[in-house]
Amino acid sequence: MRQRAVVVKTEGKIAEIEVSRASMCDGCQKNGGCEHHCELSGLIAGSGKTMKTTAQNKIGAEPGDTVEVETDSTKVLGYAALVFMMPIFVCAVFYFIADAVFAASAPALIAAAAGFVLSFAGIYLFDRSRKKSLPDIAVVEIVRRAGQPEADE
């Protein structure tokens, strides 16, 4: 998966980048569409906002450069599955174990809620451990150097 970003700062071979969050209306707006007046545009989380993250900077991008960054699509899908599926899976496991042990629905529901909350603690710990290693995102191309005029595309 490739996306454009702007380098905010660099430290050795690591760059802090700012990425625009994509929205489902991008294609519509680019093609002279609805200009975000539809009902869906109000539901889009983070539409038009930016996010800061780190990326491997092996090609020497500098602050202010517009760059192309790339990450492995399978990792992105894996992280999405972790965030969306793990809480449901842990919730179900806790429910069925508590239901088998207590043979009552109230303790099973409490255990399911506890499993749901604990799964987010696990995701948080996983995220912290990932931040100690090299980023999964890499700067692969410098599109425009800082200070250069923007070319018509």
mmCIF file of N, CA and C in Angstrom, residues 68-142:
data_model
loop_
_atom_site.group_PDB
_atom_site.id
_atom_site.type_symbol
_atom_site.label_atom_id
_atom_site.label_comp_id
_atom_site.label_asym_id
_atom_site.label_seq_id
_atom_site.Cartn_x
_atom_site.Cartn_y
_atom_site.Cartn_z
ATOM 1 N N GLU A 68 6.556 9.470 -0.982
ATOM 2 C CA GLU A 68 5.688 8.294 -1.084
ATOM 3 C C GLU A 68 6.162 7.317 -0.016
ATOM 4 N N VAL A 69 5.233 6.829 0.784
ATOM 5 C CA VAL A 69 5.568 5.824 1.785
ATOM 6 C C VAL A 69 4.831 4.541 1.431
ATOM 7 N N GLU A 70 5.426 3.432 1.828
ATOM 8 C CA GLU A 70 4.850 2.131 1.472
ATOM 9 C C GLU A 70 4.876 1.218 2.684
ATOM 10 N N THR A 71 3.838 0.426 2.798
ATOM 11 C CA THR A 71 3.776 -0.606 3.822
ATOM 12 C C THR A 71 3.166 -1.847 3.195
ATOM 13 N N ASP A 72 3.512 -2.992 3.739
ATOM 14 C CA ASP A 72 3.015 -4.264 3.229
ATOM 15 C C ASP A 72 1.520 -4.379 3.529
ATOM 16 N N SER A 73 0.716 -4.594 2.496
ATOM 17 C CA SER A 73 -0.739 -4.675 2.660
ATOM 18 C C SER A 73 -1.150 -5.803 3.607
ATOM 19 N N THR A 74 -0.410 -6.899 3.616
ATOM 20 C CA THR A 74 -0.781 -8.001 4.506
ATOM 21 C C THR A 74 -0.611 -7.597 5.970
ATOM 22 N N LYS A 75 0.397 -6.763 6.267
ATOM 23 C CA LYS A 75 0.566 -6.287 7.648
ATOM 24 C C LYS A 75 -0.573 -5.355 8.040
ATOM 25 N N VAL A 76 -0.978 -4.482 7.128
ATOM 26 C CA VAL A 76 -2.086 -3.570 7.406
ATOM 27 C C VAL A 76 -3.357 -4.368 7.696
ATOM 28 N N LEU A 77 -3.629 -5.364 6.859
ATOM 29 C CA LEU A 77 -4.820 -6.202 7.071
ATOM 30 C C LEU A 77 -4.711 -7.008 8.363
ATOM 31 N N GLY A 78 -3.505 -7.472 8.674
ATOM 32 C CA GLY A 78 -3.299 -8.211 9.920
ATOM 33 C C GLY A 78 -3.550 -7.347 11.150
ATOM 34 N N TYR A 79 -3.061 -6.110 11.121
ATOM 35 C CA TYR A 79 -3.289 -5.201 12.247
ATOM 36 C C TYR A 79 -4.778 -4.855 12.360
ATOM 37 N N ALA A 80 -5.441 -4.669 11.222
ATOM 38 C CA ALA A 80 -6.877 -4.385 11.248
ATOM 39 C C ALA A 80 -7.644 -5.563 11.841
ATOM 40 N N ALA A 81 -7.267 -6.769 11.457
ATOM 41 C CA ALA A 81 -7.919 -7.960 12.020
ATOM 42 C C ALA A 81 -7.668 -8.044 13.517
ATOM 43 N N LEU A 82 -6.460 -7.733 13.932
ATOM 44 C CA LEU A 82 -6.142 -7.759 15.360
ATOM 45 C C LEU A 82 -7.034 -6.792 16.128
ATOM 46 N N VAL A 83 -7.151 -5.582 15.638
ATOM 47 C CA VAL A 83 -7.921 -4.556 16.355
ATOM 48 C C VAL A 83 -9.420 -4.840 16.336
ATOM 49 N N PHE A 84 -9.936 -5.373 15.229
ATOM 50 C CA PHE A 84 -11.378 -5.569 15.127
ATOM 51 C C PHE A 84 -11.841 -6.963 15.545
ATOM 52 N N MET A 85 -11.032 -7.983 15.297
ATOM 53 C CA MET A 85 -11.466 -9.349 15.564
ATOM 54 C C MET A 85 -11.070 -9.863 16.946
ATOM 55 N N MET A 86 -9.902 -9.453 17.431
ATOM 56 C CA MET A 86 -9.439 -9.979 18.708
ATOM 57 C C MET A 86 -10.406 -9.682 19.864
ATOM 58 N N PRO A 87 -10.933 -8.459 19.995
ATOM 59 C CA PRO A 87 -11.884 -8.224 21.093
ATOM 60 C C PRO A 87 -13.113 -9.132 21.031
ATOM 61 N N ILE A 88 -13.616 -9.373 19.835
ATOM 62 C CA ILE A 88 -14.790 -10.241 19.696
ATOM 63 C C ILE A 88 -14.437 -11.682 20.057
ATOM 64 N N PHE A 89 -13.288 -12.140 19.573
ATOM 65 C CA PHE A 89 -12.849 -13.502 19.854
ATOM 66 C C PHE A 89 -12.621 -13.710 21.352
ATOM 67 N N VAL A 90 -11.894 -12.802 22.002
ATOM 68 C CA VAL A 90 -11.613 -12.923 23.441
ATOM 69 C C VAL A 90 -12.903 -12.838 24.245
ATOM 70 N N CYS A 91 -13.797 -11.955 23.842
ATOM 71 C CA CYS A 91 -15.103 -11.827 24.511
ATOM 72 C C CYS A 91 -15.864 -13.155 24.448
ATOM 73 N N ALA A 92 -15.894 -13.787 23.281
ATOM 74 C CA ALA A 92 -16.599 -15.061 23.122
ATOM 75 C C ALA A 92 -15.943 -16.177 23.936
ATOM 76 N N VAL A 93 -14.615 -16.234 23.938
ATOM 77 C CA VAL A 93 -13.908 -17.263 24.707
ATOM 78 C C VAL A 93 -14.203 -17.112 26.200
ATOM 79 N N PHE A 94 -14.108 -15.885 26.717
ATOM 80 C CA PHE A 94 -14.401 -15.650 28.135
ATOM 81 C C PHE A 94 -15.844 -16.026 28.468
ATOM 82 N N TYR A 95 -16.771 -15.697 27.549
ATOM 83 C CA TYR A 95 -18.176 -16.020 27.790
ATOM 84 C C TYR A 95 -18.377 -17.533 27.895
ATOM 85 N N PHE A 96 -17.857 -18.287 26.933
ATOM 86 C CA PHE A 96 -18.085 -19.736 26.920
ATOM 87 C C PHE A 96 -17.388 -20.438 28.086
ATOM 88 N N ILE A 97 -16.220 -19.970 28.479
ATOM 89 C CA ILE A 97 -15.535 -20.566 29.646
ATOM 90 C C ILE A 97 -16.332 -20.295 30.914
ATOM 91 N N ALA A 98 -16.754 -19.035 31.109
ATOM 92 C CA ALA A 98 -17.526 -18.699 32.313
ATOM 93 C C ALA A 98 -18.880 -19.403 32.317
ATOM 94 N N ASP A 99 -19.503 -19.544 31.165
ATOM 95 C CA ASP A 99 -20.788 -20.239 31.082
ATOM 96 C C ASP A 99 -20.633 -21.717 31.449
ATOM 97 N N ALA A 100 -19.527 -22.316 31.025
ATOM 98 C CA ALA A 100 -19.279 -23.728 31.354
ATOM 99 C C ALA A 100 -18.964 -23.904 32.838
ATOM 100 N N VAL A 101 -18.247 -22.958 33.412
ATOM 101 C CA VAL A 101 -17.854 -23.069 34.828
ATOM 102 C C VAL A 101 -19.017 -22.751 35.759
ATOM 103 N N PHE A 102 -19.731 -21.662 35.497
ATOM 104 C CA PHE A 102 -20.782 -21.206 36.427
ATOM 105 C C PHE A 102 -22.182 -21.644 36.034
ATOM 106 N N ALA A 103 -22.386 -22.055 34.803
ATOM 107 C CA ALA A 103 -23.698 -22.485 34.306
ATOM 108 C C ALA A 103 -24.776 -21.446 34.581
ATOM 109 N N ALA A 104 -24.412 -20.178 34.470
ATOM 110 C CA ALA A 104 -25.358 -19.074 34.653
ATOM 111 C C ALA A 104 -24.988 -17.964 33.674
ATOM 112 N N SER A 105 -26.004 -17.214 33.251
ATOM 113 C CA SER A 105 -25.733 -16.200 32.236
ATOM 114 C C SER A 105 -25.097 -14.927 32.795
ATOM 115 N N ALA A 106 -25.429 -14.537 34.028
ATOM 116 C CA ALA A 106 -24.884 -13.292 34.586
ATOM 117 C C ALA A 106 -23.353 -13.336 34.701
ATOM 118 N N PRO A 107 -22.770 -14.376 35.321
ATOM 119 C CA PRO A 107 -21.302 -14.416 35.371
ATOM 120 C C PRO A 107 -20.662 -14.532 33.983
ATOM 121 N N ALA A 108 -21.342 -15.208 33.069
ATOM 122 C CA ALA A 108 -20.819 -15.348 31.715
ATOM 123 C C ALA A 108 -20.788 -13.994 31.012
ATOM 124 N N LEU A 109 -21.816 -13.182 31.201
ATOM 125 C CA LEU A 109 -21.844 -11.855 30.593
ATOM 126 C C LEU A 109 -20.784 -10.941 31.202
ATOM 127 N N ILE A 110 -20.591 -11.039 32.512
ATOM 128 C CA ILE A 110 -19.552 -10.243 33.175
ATOM 129 C C ILE A 110 -18.167 -10.667 32.667
ATOM 130 N N ALA A 111 -17.960 -11.956 32.528
ATOM 131 C CA ALA A 111 -16.681 -12.458 32.013
ATOM 132 C C ALA A 111 -16.467 -12.011 30.567
ATOM 133 N N ALA A 112 -17.523 -12.007 29.780
ATOM 134 C CA ALA A 112 -17.409 -11.550 28.391
ATOM 135 C C ALA A 112 -17.007 -10.083 28.336
ATOM 136 N N ALA A 113 -17.621 -9.269 29.183
ATOM 137 C CA ALA A 113 -17.260 -7.846 29.239
ATOM 138 C C ALA A 113 -15.813 -7.669 29.690
ATOM 139 N N ALA A 114 -15.397 -8.460 30.690
ATOM 140 C CA ALA A 114 -14.007 -8.391 31.165
ATOM 141 C C ALA A 114 -13.039 -8.812 30.055
ATOM 142 N N GLY A 115 -13.375 -9.847 29.316
ATOM 143 C CA GLY A 115 -12.540 -10.292 28.206
ATOM 144 C C GLY A 115 -12.435 -9.233 27.119
ATOM 145 N N PHE A 116 -13.535 -8.556 26.859
ATOM 146 C CA PHE A 116 -13.540 -7.483 25.861
ATOM 147 C C PHE A 116 -12.577 -6.369 26.263
ATOM 148 N N VAL A 117 -12.658 -5.932 27.512
ATOM 149 C CA VAL A 117 -11.781 -4.863 28.023
ATOM 150 C C VAL A 117 -10.321 -5.335 28.046
ATOM 151 N N LEU A 118 -10.078 -6.560 28.508
ATOM 152 C CA LEU A 118 -8.715 -7.082 28.570
ATOM 153 C C LEU A 118 -8.072 -7.228 27.191
ATOM 154 N N SER A 119 -8.885 -7.484 26.183
ATOM 155 C CA SER A 119 -8.326 -7.600 24.831
ATOM 156 C C SER A 119 -7.712 -6.281 24.383
ATOM 157 N N PHE A 120 -8.301 -5.166 24.792
ATOM 158 C CA PHE A 120 -7.732 -3.871 24.431
ATOM 159 C C PHE A 120 -6.436 -3.604 25.186
ATOM 160 N N ALA A 121 -6.328 -4.118 26.381
ATOM 161 C CA ALA A 121 -5.059 -4.024 27.108
ATOM 162 C C ALA A 121 -3.984 -4.817 26.359
ATOM 163 N N GLY A 122 -4.338 -5.970 25.851
ATOM 164 C CA GLY A 122 -3.403 -6.767 25.061
ATOM 165 C C GLY A 122 -2.990 -6.065 23.780
ATOM 166 N N ILE A 123 -3.941 -5.419 23.109
ATOM 167 C CA ILE A 123 -3.634 -4.671 21.891
ATOM 168 C C ILE A 123 -2.705 -3.504 22.213
ATOM 169 N N TYR A 124 -2.944 -2.826 23.324
ATOM 170 C CA TYR A 124 -2.091 -1.715 23.751
ATOM 171 C C TYR A 124 -0.663 -2.198 23.999
ATOM 172 N N LEU A 125 -0.520 -3.315 24.695
ATOM 173 C CA LEU A 125 0.819 -3.854 24.975
ATOM 174 C C LEU A 125 1.518 -4.278 23.683
ATOM 175 N N PHE A 126 0.783 -4.863 22.763
ATOM 176 C CA PHE A 126 1.345 -5.241 21.467
ATOM 177 C C PHE A 126 1.826 -4.001 20.721
ATOM 178 N N ASP A 127 1.023 -2.950 20.736
ATOM 179 C CA ASP A 127 1.383 -1.707 20.065
ATOM 180 C C ASP A 127 2.651 -1.101 20.663
ATOM 181 N N ARG A 128 2.758 -1.116 21.974
ATOM 182 C CA ARG A 128 3.965 -0.585 22.635
ATOM 183 C C ARG A 128 5.195 -1.395 22.254
ATOM 184 N N SER A 129 5.063 -2.705 22.166
ATOM 185 C CA SER A 129 6.222 -3.529 21.798
ATOM 186 C C SER A 129 6.633 -3.288 20.348
ATOM 187 N N ARG A 130 5.662 -3.013 19.464
ATOM 188 C CA ARG A 130 5.959 -2.734 18.052
ATOM 189 C C ARG A 130 6.694 -1.410 17.885
ATOM 190 N N LYS A 131 6.437 -0.443 18.759
ATOM 191 C CA LYS A 131 7.075 0.866 18.648
ATOM 192 C C LYS A 131 8.564 0.806 18.964
ATOM 193 N N LYS A 132 9.012 -0.251 19.636
ATOM 194 C CA LYS A 132 10.423 -0.395 19.970
ATOM 195 C C LYS A 132 11.225 -0.955 18.806
ATOM 196 N N SER A 133 10.563 -1.503 17.797
ATOM 197 C CA SER A 133 11.262 -2.060 16.636
ATOM 198 C C SER A 133 11.180 -1.069 15.474
ATOM 199 N N LEU A 134 11.799 -1.398 14.357
ATOM 200 C CA LEU A 134 11.740 -0.541 13.178
ATOM 201 C C LEU A 134 10.304 -0.424 12.680
ATOM 202 N N PRO A 135 9.934 0.742 12.179
ATOM 203 C CA PRO A 135 8.572 0.911 11.660
ATOM 204 C C PRO A 135 8.311 0.009 10.457
ATOM 205 N N ASP A 136 7.048 -0.347 10.263
ATOM 206 C CA ASP A 136 6.635 -1.154 9.118
ATOM 207 C C ASP A 136 6.505 -0.305 7.857
ATOM 208 N N ILE A 137 6.487 1.012 8.025
ATOM 209 C CA ILE A 137 6.329 1.939 6.918
ATOM 210 C C ILE A 137 7.718 2.377 6.451
ATOM 211 N N ALA A 138 7.900 2.511 5.146
ATOM 212 C CA ALA A 138 9.188 2.945 4.605
ATOM 213 C C ALA A 138 8.981 4.054 3.574
ATOM 214 N N VAL A 139 9.855 5.064 3.624
ATOM 215 C CA VAL A 139 9.869 6.105 2.602
ATOM 216 C C VAL A 139 10.525 5.487 1.371
ATOM 217 N N VAL A 140 9.803 5.462 0.248
ATOM 218 C CA VAL A 140 10.330 4.801 -0.948
ATOM 219 C C VAL A 140 10.638 5.759 -2.092
ATOM 220 N N GLU A 141 10.108 6.983 -2.024
ATOM 221 C CA GLU A 141 10.338 7.927 -3.111
ATOM 222 C C GLU A 141 10.124 9.347 -2.616
ATOM 223 N N ILE A 142 10.989 10.255 -3.040
ATOM 224 C CA ILE A 142 10.802 11.676 -2.743
ATOM 225 C C ILE A 142 10.074 12.279 -3.935
#
